[in-house]
mmCIF file of C-alpha atoms in Angstrom:
data_model
loop_
_atom_site.group_PDB
_atom_site.id
_atom_site.type_symbol
_atom_site.label_atom_id
_atom_site.label_comp_id
_atom_site.label_asym_id
_atom_site.label_seq_id
_atom_site.Cartn_x
_atom_site.Cartn_y
_atom_site.Cartn_z
ATOM 1 C CA ASN A 1349 -9.737 -36.539 43.120
ATOM 2 C CA ALA A 1350 -10.888 -32.946 42.341
ATOM 3 C CA GLY A 1351 -7.401 -31.586 43.033
ATOM 4 C CA VAL A 1352 -7.285 -27.925 44.114
ATOM 5 C CA THR A 1353 -10.539 -26.101 43.898
ATOM 6 C CA GLN A 1354 -11.142 -22.420 44.274
ATOM 7 C CA THR A 1355 -14.267 -20.302 44.716
ATOM 8 C CA PRO A 1356 -15.577 -18.005 43.439
ATOM 9 C CA LYS A 1357 -14.156 -17.884 39.919
ATOM 10 C CA PHE A 1358 -14.925 -14.197 39.477
ATOM 11 C CA GLN A 1359 -15.632 -11.552 41.984
ATOM 12 C CA VAL A 1360 -16.265 -7.736 41.909
ATOM 13 C CA LEU A 1361 -15.828 -5.779 45.089
ATOM 14 C CA LYS A 1362 -16.138 -2.164 46.018
ATOM 15 C CA THR A 1363 -13.226 -0.416 47.869
ATOM 16 C CA GLY A 1364 -13.442 -1.187 51.579
ATOM 17 C CA GLN A 1365 -15.507 -4.378 51.270
ATOM 18 C CA SER A 1366 -14.200 -7.629 52.749
ATOM 19 C CA MET A 1367 -14.419 -11.109 51.382
ATOM 20 C CA THR A 1368 -12.904 -14.561 51.582
ATOM 21 C CA LEU A 1369 -11.392 -16.494 48.704
ATOM 22 C CA GLN A 1370 -11.930 -20.198 49.266
ATOM 23 C CA CYS A 1371 -9.339 -22.890 48.508
ATOM 24 C CA ALA A 1372 -9.669 -26.668 49.182
ATOM 25 C CA GLN A 1373 -7.598 -29.664 48.161
ATOM 26 C CA ASP A 1374 -8.410 -33.316 48.516
ATOM 27 C CA MET A 1375 -4.970 -34.692 48.072
ATOM 28 C CA ASN A 1376 -3.979 -34.570 51.734
ATOM 29 C CA HIS A 1377 -1.194 -32.141 50.868
ATOM 30 C CA GLU A 1378 0.636 -30.529 53.844
ATOM 31 C CA TYR A 1379 1.807 -27.410 52.042
ATOM 32 C CA MET A 1380 -0.588 -24.696 50.654
ATOM 33 C CA SER A 1381 0.112 -21.369 49.128
ATOM 34 C CA TRP A 1382 -1.646 -18.316 47.859
ATOM 35 C CA TYR A 1383 -0.212 -16.420 44.856
ATOM 36 C CA ARG A 1384 -1.395 -13.367 42.992
ATOM 37 C CA GLN A 1385 -0.746 -12.914 39.286
ATOM 38 C CA ASP A 1386 -0.573 -9.457 37.770
ATOM 39 C CA PRO A 1387 0.153 -8.777 34.052
ATOM 40 C CA GLY A 1388 3.820 -8.919 33.350
ATOM 41 C CA MET A 1389 4.610 -9.700 37.081
ATOM 42 C CA GLY A 1390 4.562 -13.466 37.188
ATOM 43 C CA LEU A 1391 3.299 -14.942 40.425
ATOM 44 C CA ARG A 1392 3.977 -13.450 43.791
ATOM 45 C CA LEU A 1393 3.585 -15.353 47.047
ATOM 46 C CA ILE A 1394 1.081 -13.908 49.439
ATOM 47 C CA HIS A 1395 0.924 -16.485 52.281
ATOM 48 C CA TYR A 1396 1.725 -20.071 52.685
ATOM 49 C CA SER A 1397 1.108 -22.847 55.127
ATOM 50 C CA VAL A 1398 3.241 -25.905 55.958
ATOM 51 C CA GLY A 1399 0.481 -27.680 57.791
ATOM 52 C CA ALA A 1400 -2.705 -27.203 59.738
ATOM 53 C CA GLY A 1401 -2.333 -24.443 62.328
ATOM 54 C CA ILE A 1402 0.887 -23.087 60.727
ATOM 55 C CA THR A 1403 1.040 -20.085 58.408
ATOM 56 C CA ASP A 1404 3.685 -17.642 57.271
ATOM 57 C CA GLN A 1405 3.972 -14.533 55.119
ATOM 58 C CA GLY A 1406 5.254 -14.484 51.578
ATOM 59 C CA GLU A 1407 6.394 -11.600 49.442
ATOM 60 C CA VAL A 1408 3.189 -9.481 49.455
ATOM 61 C CA PRO A 1409 1.134 -10.264 52.661
ATOM 62 C CA ASN A 1410 -0.158 -6.838 53.367
ATOM 63 C CA GLY A 1411 -3.954 -6.562 53.185
ATOM 64 C CA TYR A 1412 -4.416 -10.282 53.376
ATOM 65 C CA ASN A 1413 -5.064 -12.777 56.249
ATOM 66 C CA VAL A 1414 -5.021 -16.590 56.148
ATOM 67 C CA SER A 1415 -5.726 -19.364 58.524
ATOM 68 C CA ARG A 1416 -5.301 -23.189 58.279
ATOM 69 C CA SER A 1417 -7.636 -24.953 60.629
ATOM 70 C CA THR A 1418 -7.775 -28.128 58.532
ATOM 71 C CA THR A 1419 -5.407 -29.836 56.045
ATOM 72 C CA GLU A 1420 -7.985 -29.493 53.329
ATOM 73 C CA ASP A 1421 -8.812 -25.758 53.455
ATOM 74 C CA PHE A 1422 -6.793 -22.554 53.147
ATOM 75 C CA PRO A 1423 -8.948 -19.439 52.899
ATOM 76 C CA LEU A 1424 -7.517 -16.077 51.964
ATOM 77 C CA ARG A 1425 -9.264 -13.019 53.530
ATOM 78 C CA LEU A 1426 -9.252 -9.474 52.213
ATOM 79 C CA LEU A 1427 -10.050 -7.339 55.173
ATOM 80 C CA SER A 1428 -10.704 -4.050 53.284
ATOM 81 C CA ALA A 1429 -10.381 -4.378 49.610
ATOM 82 C CA ALA A 1430 -8.351 -1.854 47.662
ATOM 83 C CA PRO A 1431 -8.104 -1.345 43.802
ATOM 84 C CA SER A 1432 -4.392 -2.438 44.089
ATOM 85 C CA GLN A 1433 -5.760 -5.903 45.040
ATOM 86 C CA THR A 1434 -7.325 -6.323 41.585
ATOM 87 C CA SER A 1435 -5.648 -9.425 40.327
ATOM 88 C CA VAL A 1436 -5.914 -13.122 39.650
ATOM 89 C CA TYR A 1437 -5.469 -15.243 42.746
ATOM 90 C CA PHE A 1438 -4.088 -18.768 42.601
ATOM 91 C CA CYS A 1439 -4.031 -21.346 45.369
ATOM 92 C CA ALA A 1440 -1.581 -24.117 45.251
ATOM 93 C CA SER A 1441 -0.658 -27.198 47.252
ATOM 94 C CA ARG A 1442 2.110 -29.725 47.423
ATOM 95 C CA SER A 1443 2.811 -32.860 49.170
ATOM 96 C CA GLY A 1444 5.110 -32.952 52.062
ATOM 97 C CA GLN A 1445 6.519 -36.173 50.796
ATOM 98 C CA GLY A 1446 9.127 -36.466 48.028
ATOM 99 C CA ARG A 1447 12.022 -34.386 47.098
ATOM 100 C CA THR A 1448 10.546 -32.212 44.404
ATOM 101 C CA ASP A 1449 8.498 -29.123 44.966
ATOM 102 C CA THR A 1450 5.781 -29.969 42.447
ATOM 103 C CA GLN A 1451 2.827 -27.639 43.158
ATOM 104 C CA TYR A 1452 -0.729 -28.166 41.999
ATOM 105 C CA PHE A 1453 -2.614 -25.041 41.085
ATOM 106 C CA GLY A 1454 -6.295 -24.254 41.337
ATOM 107 C CA PRO A 1455 -8.063 -22.569 38.348
ATOM 108 C CA GLY A 1456 -7.797 -19.103 39.941
ATOM 109 C CA THR A 1457 -10.187 -16.423 41.135
ATOM 110 C CA ARG A 1458 -10.352 -13.198 39.175
ATOM 111 C CA LEU A 1459 -10.974 -10.292 41.492
ATOM 112 C CA THR A 1460 -11.829 -6.742 40.505
ATOM 113 C CA VAL A 1461 -11.896 -4.033 43.188
ATOM 114 C CA LEU A 1462 -13.643 -0.812 42.055
ATOM 115 C CA GLY B 794 17.525 -7.883 40.128
ATOM 116 C CA GLU B 795 14.762 -10.371 40.215
ATOM 117 C CA ASP B 796 15.326 -13.836 41.611
ATOM 118 C CA VAL B 797 14.084 -15.537 38.395
ATOM 119 C CA GLU B 798 14.285 -13.738 35.076
ATOM 120 C CA GLN B 799 12.963 -14.708 31.661
ATOM 121 C CA SER B 800 12.135 -12.979 28.444
ATOM 122 C CA LEU B 801 8.532 -11.930 28.091
ATOM 123 C CA PHE B 802 7.588 -12.900 24.504
ATOM 124 C CA LEU B 803 8.604 -15.494 21.886
ATOM 125 C CA SER B 804 6.957 -16.071 18.487
ATOM 126 C CA VAL B 805 7.750 -19.101 16.332
ATOM 127 C CA ARG B 806 6.286 -20.797 13.284
ATOM 128 C CA GLU B 807 4.516 -24.042 13.613
ATOM 129 C CA GLY B 808 6.956 -26.932 13.196
ATOM 130 C CA ASP B 809 9.936 -24.908 14.301
ATOM 131 C CA SER B 810 11.697 -25.355 17.672
ATOM 132 C CA SER B 811 11.082 -22.956 20.518
ATOM 133 C CA VAL B 812 13.659 -22.128 23.175
ATOM 134 C CA ILE B 813 12.693 -20.310 26.260
ATOM 135 C CA ASN B 814 15.459 -19.068 28.554
ATOM 136 C CA CYS B 815 15.594 -18.288 32.233
ATOM 137 C CA THR B 816 18.159 -17.237 34.771
ATOM 138 C CA TYR B 817 17.888 -17.610 38.517
ATOM 139 C CA THR B 818 19.931 -16.347 41.462
ATOM 140 C CA ASP B 819 19.562 -18.981 44.256
ATOM 141 C CA SER B 820 22.469 -21.287 43.869
ATOM 142 C CA SER B 821 21.054 -23.646 46.453
ATOM 143 C CA SER B 822 18.068 -24.600 44.223
ATOM 144 C CA THR B 823 17.800 -28.390 44.142
ATOM 145 C CA TYR B 824 15.038 -28.640 41.524
ATOM 146 C CA LEU B 825 14.067 -26.146 38.845
ATOM 147 C CA TYR B 826 10.773 -26.134 37.245
ATOM 148 C CA TRP B 827 8.839 -25.207 34.110
ATOM 149 C CA TYR B 828 5.141 -24.492 34.406
ATOM 150 C CA LYS B 829 2.687 -23.916 31.566
ATOM 151 C CA GLN B 830 -0.397 -21.672 31.817
ATOM 152 C CA GLU B 831 -3.047 -21.762 29.080
ATOM 153 C CA PRO B 832 -5.457 -18.874 28.673
ATOM 154 C CA GLY B 833 -7.857 -18.501 31.598
ATOM 155 C CA ALA B 834 -6.446 -21.474 33.505
ATOM 156 C CA GLY B 835 -4.052 -22.160 36.365
ATOM 157 C CA LEU B 836 -0.567 -23.310 36.055
ATOM 158 C CA GLN B 837 0.423 -26.840 35.284
ATOM 159 C CA LEU B 838 3.794 -28.450 35.926
ATOM 160 C CA LEU B 839 5.406 -29.164 32.540
ATOM 161 C CA THR B 840 8.645 -30.625 33.557
ATOM 162 C CA TYR B 841 11.419 -30.249 36.170
ATOM 163 C CA ILE B 842 15.180 -30.907 36.385
ATOM 164 C CA PHE B 843 17.385 -31.774 39.402
ATOM 165 C CA SER B 844 20.297 -29.538 39.844
ATOM 166 C CA ASN B 845 22.929 -32.281 39.380
ATOM 167 C CA MET B 846 21.701 -32.905 35.884
ATOM 168 C CA ASP B 847 22.670 -31.059 32.679
ATOM 169 C CA MET B 848 19.907 -32.099 30.532
ATOM 170 C CA LYS B 849 16.530 -33.845 30.729
ATOM 171 C CA GLN B 850 14.461 -34.899 27.770
ATOM 172 C CA ASP B 851 10.810 -35.730 27.885
ATOM 173 C CA GLN B 852 9.272 -36.381 24.438
ATOM 174 C CA ARG B 853 9.259 -32.978 22.668
ATOM 175 C CA LEU B 854 10.678 -31.161 25.654
ATOM 176 C CA THR B 855 14.354 -30.738 26.404
ATOM 177 C CA VAL B 856 15.549 -28.932 29.546
ATOM 178 C CA LEU B 857 19.056 -27.728 29.659
ATOM 179 C CA LEU B 858 20.727 -26.570 32.950
ATOM 180 C CA ASN B 859 23.978 -24.628 33.228
ATOM 181 C CA LYS B 860 24.458 -24.492 36.971
ATOM 182 C CA LYS B 861 27.610 -22.443 36.782
ATOM 183 C CA ASP B 862 25.831 -19.673 34.935
ATOM 184 C CA LYS B 863 22.521 -20.366 36.664
ATOM 185 C CA HIS B 864 20.842 -20.533 33.326
ATOM 186 C CA LEU B 865 17.816 -22.867 32.509
ATOM 187 C CA SER B 866 16.242 -23.361 29.099
ATOM 188 C CA LEU B 867 13.240 -25.162 27.784
ATOM 189 C CA ARG B 868 13.296 -26.424 24.210
ATOM 190 C CA ILE B 869 10.070 -27.530 22.532
ATOM 191 C CA ALA B 870 10.722 -29.430 19.274
ATOM 192 C CA ASP B 871 8.170 -29.367 16.445
ATOM 193 C CA THR B 872 6.159 -26.617 18.125
ATOM 194 C CA GLN B 873 2.394 -26.759 17.602
ATOM 195 C CA THR B 874 -0.325 -24.210 17.848
ATOM 196 C CA GLY B 875 -1.458 -25.944 20.937
ATOM 197 C CA ASP B 876 1.808 -25.042 22.583
ATOM 198 C CA SER B 877 0.788 -21.358 22.679
ATOM 199 C CA ALA B 878 0.764 -20.425 26.285
ATOM 200 C CA ILE B 879 2.690 -18.650 28.952
ATOM 201 C CA TYR B 880 5.666 -20.606 30.306
ATOM 202 C CA PHE B 881 6.972 -19.960 33.734
ATOM 203 C CA CYS B 882 10.352 -20.848 35.114
ATOM 204 C CA ALA B 883 10.365 -21.470 38.873
ATOM 205 C CA ALA B 884 13.031 -22.028 41.508
ATOM 206 C CA PRO B 885 12.721 -22.841 45.208
ATOM 207 C CA ARG B 886 13.180 -20.135 47.809
ATOM 208 C CA GLY B 887 16.124 -21.489 49.664
ATOM 209 C CA SER B 888 15.517 -24.692 51.610
ATOM 210 C CA THR B 889 11.857 -23.851 52.435
ATOM 211 C CA LEU B 890 9.662 -26.296 50.600
ATOM 212 C CA GLY B 891 6.364 -25.132 49.252
ATOM 213 C CA ARG B 892 7.717 -21.688 48.352
ATOM 214 C CA LEU B 893 8.763 -21.027 44.744
ATOM 215 C CA TYR B 894 10.091 -17.938 42.965
ATOM 216 C CA PHE B 895 8.368 -17.648 39.608
ATOM 217 C CA GLY B 896 9.727 -15.636 36.680
ATOM 218 C CA ARG B 897 7.297 -13.241 34.897
ATOM 219 C CA GLY B 898 6.448 -15.747 32.308
ATOM 220 C CA THR B 899 7.238 -16.037 28.549
ATOM 221 C CA GLN B 900 4.247 -15.678 26.250
ATOM 222 C CA LEU B 901 4.845 -18.217 23.482
ATOM 223 C CA THR B 902 2.875 -17.613 20.257
ATOM 224 C CA VAL B 903 2.925 -20.189 17.572
ATOM 225 C CA TRP B 904 1.905 -19.069 14.069
ATOM 226 C CA PRO B 905 0.460 -21.633 11.606
#
């Protein structure tokens, strides 16, 4: 299994540009999440999904859209990039089975908005 | 205050024990987690503890939980330079699975 994969690894955007961060998992996990990590801030939840066709907002959803058309993929869209969205973005997934909330993280996408 | 709080920095000498502390607010948390992040990488689950346990030991790692005080700690025995990383405490957001509150992370630096 590849686990959780994210593309691209690095991206530079200009203010106002749009782009999609890709996330895929091959573990047949029901739950997927997007977090952003800023220095000294830990991880903050942007959006999450409990299954295909179901998404919900996290702590910091403004400026981001998500969709979940398949179990495997959970793309994050930036509609009009702003410098405040400069961050490292992590996608995570977890199984719907089991009692623990063990999440598996992708390697991250480093985004810079100029 | 924040839902999960932890100190930001810890420095220890190689061979010593490291103790990283965390406090959380959600008393309904069933499992509490420690994640490790090495430079330039994503987070990896290090260990977890169920809320009805006081202690869990896993090789060099010991997790202590004081549920009354909502205090969680991670002890690393015989700390090595390879343990240098950021350690995150995480607690579930209520009963919603797949959603975790993360602390800001503790940067552990191990000096040879």
